[in-house]
Coordinates of C-alpha atoms and ligand atoms in Angstrom, one line a residue:
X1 CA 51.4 4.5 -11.9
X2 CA 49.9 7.7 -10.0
X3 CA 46.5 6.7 -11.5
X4 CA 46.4 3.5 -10.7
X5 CA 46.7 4.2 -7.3
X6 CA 44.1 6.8 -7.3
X7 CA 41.7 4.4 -8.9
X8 CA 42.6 1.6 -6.4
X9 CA 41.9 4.1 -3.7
X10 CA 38.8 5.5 -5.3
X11 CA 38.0 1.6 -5.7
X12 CA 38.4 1.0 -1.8
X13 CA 36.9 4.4 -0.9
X14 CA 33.8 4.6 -3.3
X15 CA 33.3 0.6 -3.3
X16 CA 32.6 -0.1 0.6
X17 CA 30.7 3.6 0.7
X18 CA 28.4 2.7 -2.0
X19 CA 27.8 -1.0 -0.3
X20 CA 26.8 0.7 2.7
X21 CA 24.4 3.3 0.6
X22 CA 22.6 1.0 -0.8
X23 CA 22.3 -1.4 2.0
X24 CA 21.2 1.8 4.0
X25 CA 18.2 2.8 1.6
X26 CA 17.2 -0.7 1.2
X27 CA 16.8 -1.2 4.8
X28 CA 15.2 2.4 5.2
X29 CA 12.7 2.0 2.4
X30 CA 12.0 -1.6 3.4
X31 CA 11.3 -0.1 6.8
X32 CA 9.2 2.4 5.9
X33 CA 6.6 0.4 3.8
X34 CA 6.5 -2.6 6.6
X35 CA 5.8 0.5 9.0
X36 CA 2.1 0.9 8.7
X37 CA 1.4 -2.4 8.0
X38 CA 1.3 -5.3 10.1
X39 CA 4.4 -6.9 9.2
X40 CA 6.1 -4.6 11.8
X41 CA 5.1 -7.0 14.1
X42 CA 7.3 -9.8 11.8
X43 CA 10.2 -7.1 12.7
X44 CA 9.6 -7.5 16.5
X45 CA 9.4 -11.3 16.3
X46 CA 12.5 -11.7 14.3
X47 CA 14.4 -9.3 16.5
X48 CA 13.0 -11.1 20.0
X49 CA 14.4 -14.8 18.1
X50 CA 17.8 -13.1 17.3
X51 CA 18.8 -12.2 20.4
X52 CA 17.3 -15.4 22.0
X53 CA 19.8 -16.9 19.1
X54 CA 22.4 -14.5 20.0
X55 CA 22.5 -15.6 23.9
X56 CA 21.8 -19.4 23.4
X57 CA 25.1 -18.8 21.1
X58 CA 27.2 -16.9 23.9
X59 CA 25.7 -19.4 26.8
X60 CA 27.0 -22.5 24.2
X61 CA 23.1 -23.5 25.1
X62 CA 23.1 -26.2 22.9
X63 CA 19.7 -27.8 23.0
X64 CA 18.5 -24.5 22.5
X65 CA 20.7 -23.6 19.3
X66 CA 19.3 -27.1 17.9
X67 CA 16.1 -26.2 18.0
X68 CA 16.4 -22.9 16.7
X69 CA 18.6 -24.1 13.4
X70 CA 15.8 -26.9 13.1
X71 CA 13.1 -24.5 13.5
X72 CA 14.8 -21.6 11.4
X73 CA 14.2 -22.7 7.7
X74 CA 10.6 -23.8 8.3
X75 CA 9.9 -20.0 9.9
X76 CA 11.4 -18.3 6.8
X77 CA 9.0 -20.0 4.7
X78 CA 6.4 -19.6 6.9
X79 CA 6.9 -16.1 7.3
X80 CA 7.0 -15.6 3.2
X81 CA 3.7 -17.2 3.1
X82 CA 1.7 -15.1 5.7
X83 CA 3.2 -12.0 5.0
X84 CA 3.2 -12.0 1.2
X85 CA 1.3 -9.3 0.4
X86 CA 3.7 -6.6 2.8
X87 CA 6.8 -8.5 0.4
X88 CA 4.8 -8.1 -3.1
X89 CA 4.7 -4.2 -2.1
X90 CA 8.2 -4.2 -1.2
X91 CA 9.6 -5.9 -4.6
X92 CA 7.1 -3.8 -6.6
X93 CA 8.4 -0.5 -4.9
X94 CA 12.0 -1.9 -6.0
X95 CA 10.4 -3.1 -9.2
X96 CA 9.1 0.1 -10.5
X97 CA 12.3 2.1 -9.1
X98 CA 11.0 3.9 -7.1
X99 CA 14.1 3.6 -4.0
X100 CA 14.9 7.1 -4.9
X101 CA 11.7 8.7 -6.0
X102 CA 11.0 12.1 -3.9
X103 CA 7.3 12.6 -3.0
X104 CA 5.2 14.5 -5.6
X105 CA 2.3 16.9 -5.2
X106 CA -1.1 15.5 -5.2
X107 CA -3.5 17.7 -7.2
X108 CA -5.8 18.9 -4.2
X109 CA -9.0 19.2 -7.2
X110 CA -9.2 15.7 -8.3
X111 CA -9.9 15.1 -4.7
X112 CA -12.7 17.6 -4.4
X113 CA -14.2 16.2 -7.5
X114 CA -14.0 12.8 -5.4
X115 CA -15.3 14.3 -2.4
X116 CA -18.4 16.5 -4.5
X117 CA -19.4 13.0 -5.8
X118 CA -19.9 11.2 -2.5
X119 CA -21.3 14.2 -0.6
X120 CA -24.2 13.8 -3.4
X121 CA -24.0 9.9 -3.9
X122 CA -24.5 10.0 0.4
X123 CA -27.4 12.3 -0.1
X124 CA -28.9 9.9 -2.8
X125 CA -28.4 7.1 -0.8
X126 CA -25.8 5.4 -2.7
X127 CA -23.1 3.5 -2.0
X128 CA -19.4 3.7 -3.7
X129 CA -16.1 2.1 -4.0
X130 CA -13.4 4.2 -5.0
X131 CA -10.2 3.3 -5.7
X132 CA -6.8 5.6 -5.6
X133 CA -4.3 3.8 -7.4
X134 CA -1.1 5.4 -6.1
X135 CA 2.7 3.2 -6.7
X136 CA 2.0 -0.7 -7.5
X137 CA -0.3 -1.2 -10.7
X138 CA -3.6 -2.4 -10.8
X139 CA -3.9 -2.9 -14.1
X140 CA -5.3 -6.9 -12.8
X141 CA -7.6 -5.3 -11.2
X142 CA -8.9 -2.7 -13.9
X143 CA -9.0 -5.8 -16.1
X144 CA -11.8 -7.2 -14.3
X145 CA -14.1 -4.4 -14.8
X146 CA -15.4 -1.7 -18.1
X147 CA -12.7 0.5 -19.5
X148 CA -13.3 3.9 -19.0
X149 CA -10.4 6.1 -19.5
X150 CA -12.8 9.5 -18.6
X151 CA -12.0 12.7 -16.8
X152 CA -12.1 13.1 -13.3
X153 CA -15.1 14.3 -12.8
X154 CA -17.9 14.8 -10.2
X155 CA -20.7 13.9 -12.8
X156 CA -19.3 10.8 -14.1
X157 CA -18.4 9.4 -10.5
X158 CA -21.8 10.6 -9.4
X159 CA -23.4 8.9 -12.5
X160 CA -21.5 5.8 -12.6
X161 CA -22.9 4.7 -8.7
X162 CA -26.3 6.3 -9.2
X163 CA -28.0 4.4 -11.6
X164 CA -28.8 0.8 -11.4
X165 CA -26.7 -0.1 -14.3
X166 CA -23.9 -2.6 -14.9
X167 CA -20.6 -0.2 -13.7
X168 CA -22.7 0.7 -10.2
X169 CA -21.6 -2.5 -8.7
X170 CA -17.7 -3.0 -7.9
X171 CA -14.9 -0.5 -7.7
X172 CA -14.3 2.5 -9.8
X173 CA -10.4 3.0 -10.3
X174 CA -8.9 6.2 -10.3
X175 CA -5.2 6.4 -11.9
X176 CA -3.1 9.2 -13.5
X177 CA -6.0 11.8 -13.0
X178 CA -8.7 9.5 -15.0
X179 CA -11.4 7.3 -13.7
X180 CA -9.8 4.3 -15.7
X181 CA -12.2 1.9 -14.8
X182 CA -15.5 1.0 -12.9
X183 CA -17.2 -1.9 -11.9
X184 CA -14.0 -3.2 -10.9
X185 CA -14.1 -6.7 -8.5
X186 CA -11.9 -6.4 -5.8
X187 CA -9.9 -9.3 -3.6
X188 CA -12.2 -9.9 -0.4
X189 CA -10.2 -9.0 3.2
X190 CA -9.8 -12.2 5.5
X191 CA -9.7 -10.4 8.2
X192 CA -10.9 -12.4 11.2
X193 CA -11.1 -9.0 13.2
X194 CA -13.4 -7.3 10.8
X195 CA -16.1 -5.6 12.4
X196 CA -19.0 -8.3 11.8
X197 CA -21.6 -5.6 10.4
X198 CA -19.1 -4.3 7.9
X199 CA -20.4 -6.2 4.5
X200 CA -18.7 -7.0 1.3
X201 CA -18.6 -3.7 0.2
X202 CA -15.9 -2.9 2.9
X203 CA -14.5 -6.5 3.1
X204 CA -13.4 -6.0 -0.9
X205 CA -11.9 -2.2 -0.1
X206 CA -9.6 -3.6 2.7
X207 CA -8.7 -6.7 0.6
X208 CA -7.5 -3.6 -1.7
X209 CA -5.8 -1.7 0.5
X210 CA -3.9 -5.1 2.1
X211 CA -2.8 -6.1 -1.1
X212 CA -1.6 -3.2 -2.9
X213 CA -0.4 0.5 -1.3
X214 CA -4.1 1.8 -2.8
X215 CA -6.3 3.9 -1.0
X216 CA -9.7 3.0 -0.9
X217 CA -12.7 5.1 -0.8
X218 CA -15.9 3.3 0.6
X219 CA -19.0 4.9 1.2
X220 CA -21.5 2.8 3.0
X221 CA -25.2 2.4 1.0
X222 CA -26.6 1.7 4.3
X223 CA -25.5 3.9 6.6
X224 CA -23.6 6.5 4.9
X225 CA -20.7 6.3 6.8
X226 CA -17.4 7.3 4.6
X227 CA -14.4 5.2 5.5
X228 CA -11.1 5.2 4.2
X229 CA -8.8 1.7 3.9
X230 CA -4.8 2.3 3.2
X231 CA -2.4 0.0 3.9
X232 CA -4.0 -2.5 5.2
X233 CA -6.5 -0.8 7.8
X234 CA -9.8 0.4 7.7
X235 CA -10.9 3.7 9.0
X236 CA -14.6 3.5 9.6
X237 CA -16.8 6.5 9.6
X238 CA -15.0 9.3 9.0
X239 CA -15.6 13.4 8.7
X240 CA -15.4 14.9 4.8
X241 CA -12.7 17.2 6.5
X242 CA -10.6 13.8 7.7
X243 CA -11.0 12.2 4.3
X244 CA -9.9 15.5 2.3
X245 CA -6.6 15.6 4.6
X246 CA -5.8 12.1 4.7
X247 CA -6.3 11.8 1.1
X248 CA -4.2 14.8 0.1
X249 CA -1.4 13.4 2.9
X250 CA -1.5 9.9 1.0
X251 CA -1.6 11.1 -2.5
X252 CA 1.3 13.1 -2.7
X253 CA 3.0 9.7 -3.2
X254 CA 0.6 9.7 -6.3
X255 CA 1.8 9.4 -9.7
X256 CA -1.7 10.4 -10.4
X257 CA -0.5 13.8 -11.7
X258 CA 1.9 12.6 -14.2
X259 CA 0.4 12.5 -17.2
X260 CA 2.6 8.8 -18.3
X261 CA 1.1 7.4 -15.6
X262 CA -0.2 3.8 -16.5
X263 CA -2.9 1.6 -14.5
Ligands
ATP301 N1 -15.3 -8.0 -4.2 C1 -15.9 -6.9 -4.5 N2 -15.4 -6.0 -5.4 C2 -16.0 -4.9 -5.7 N3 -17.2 -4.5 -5.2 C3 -17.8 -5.3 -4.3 C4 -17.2 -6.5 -4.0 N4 -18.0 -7.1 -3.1 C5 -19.1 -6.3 -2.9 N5 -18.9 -5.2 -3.7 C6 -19.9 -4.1 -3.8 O1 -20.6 -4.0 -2.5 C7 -22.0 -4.1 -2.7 C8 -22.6 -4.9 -1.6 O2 -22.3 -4.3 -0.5 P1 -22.8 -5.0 0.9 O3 -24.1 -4.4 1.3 O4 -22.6 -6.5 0.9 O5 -21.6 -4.5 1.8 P2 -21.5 -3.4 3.0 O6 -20.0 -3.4 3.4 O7 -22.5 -3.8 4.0 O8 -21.8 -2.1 2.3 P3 -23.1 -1.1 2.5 O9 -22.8 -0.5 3.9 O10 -23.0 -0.1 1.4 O11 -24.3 -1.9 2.5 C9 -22.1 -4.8 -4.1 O12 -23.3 -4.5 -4.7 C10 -20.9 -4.4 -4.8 O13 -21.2 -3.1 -5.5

């Protein structure tokens, strides 16, 4: 008898605790990737409608409760349509199990290698896409451009953008430590807000960075400006010593330094 008590009360201990767990990290996690994108702004609307919900309920303001319950299925759907790319992110974080991941190094010399390559691609003129692949897959993406499966290294990046061959136009992806790909097209940004001189080149590395948690390396054939793009905003014109820091800040997320990493 004594045991089934203690599993009933392991049962209504362990069961409510766990519910509340997992209901905390999903809301934490869910936060945290809708945080630095736009879609926190979806938080602040749905929170304002609540509590406009929650007094039109208290007040009995019945005209005002109609129009919300009319209006409430239409905004749900709505809402899933604009913001689709901030929920892909969020399944594909739950997706790939990654709730309870903890943060891993970045390996601060496949950056250098990175950073050697556009220091001499800037000097020649040159323009480049590169793309960090860190949590979601882009396997679609590398689809769309040459296999390449090569080390990391400043030569190849520098030769892959220098010469006017096939692989110097698009996006060179960078995944578990390889360059996997190159000449990679990329989704185009719609960004109404876009700065108008900003071309294609940058257009396709924010489209990147709003649809996926890449980071985006762009550096500009015209102007030589380097400018990174993560989670869906584009940093224009930035130092080497900004870039180095920001990248080794966002890569430690990377699962670019274990070796089963796929595209
Ligand atoms: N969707 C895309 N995916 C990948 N690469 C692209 C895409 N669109 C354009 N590019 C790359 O950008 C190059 C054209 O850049 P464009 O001059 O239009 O843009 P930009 O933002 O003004 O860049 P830059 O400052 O280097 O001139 C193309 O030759 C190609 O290499």
């Amino acid at each position: 008898m004594n045991w089934f008590t203690d599993i009933s009360v392991i049962r209504e201990i362990i069961r409510p605790l766990l519910d509340i767990l997992l209901l905390a990290v999903i809301i934490y996690k869910t936060y945290s990737i809708l945080e630095e994108t736009r879609a926190i702004q979806l938080i602040k609307g749905a929170v304002i409608i609540l509590l406009i919900y929650a007094v039109a309920y208290f007040l009995q303001l019945n005209t005002m409760l109609w129009i919300l319950q009319m209006l409430a299925p239409g905004i749900v759907i709505g809402l899933a349509i604009v913001f689709q790319p901030e929920l892909r992110k969020i399944f594909t974080s739950i997706g790939q199990g990654d709730l309870f991941t903890l943060q891993s190094r970045s390996k601060p010399f496949l950056v250098e290698s990175v950073l050697n390559a556009v220091e001499i691609l800037s000097k020649m003129k040159r323009g480049a896409l590169i793309i960090f692949s860190r949590k979601v897959g882009l396997k679609h993406i590398a689809d769309t451009g040459t296999k390449i499966n090569g080390d990391l290294t400043t030569n190849l990046i520098t030769s892959i953008f220098s010469h006017d061959t096939a692989l110097h136009d698009g996006a060179v992806i960078i995944a578990g430590g390889k360059i996997v790909a190159a000449g990679c097209f990329l989704p185009l940004a719609n960004e109404p807000d876009l700065q108008k001189s900003l071309g294609t080149r940058h257009r396709a590395g924010l489209g990147m960075a709003s649809e996926s948690d890449a980071v985006v390396l762009i550096l500009s054939e015209e102007t030589g400006a380097k400018s990174l793009a993560y989670d869906g905003t584009i940093y224009y014109d930035l130092e080497t010593d900004d870039i180095r820091r920001e990248l080794k800040k966002l890569l430690q997320f990377s699962d670019e330094i274990k070796e089963e990493q796929t595209v």
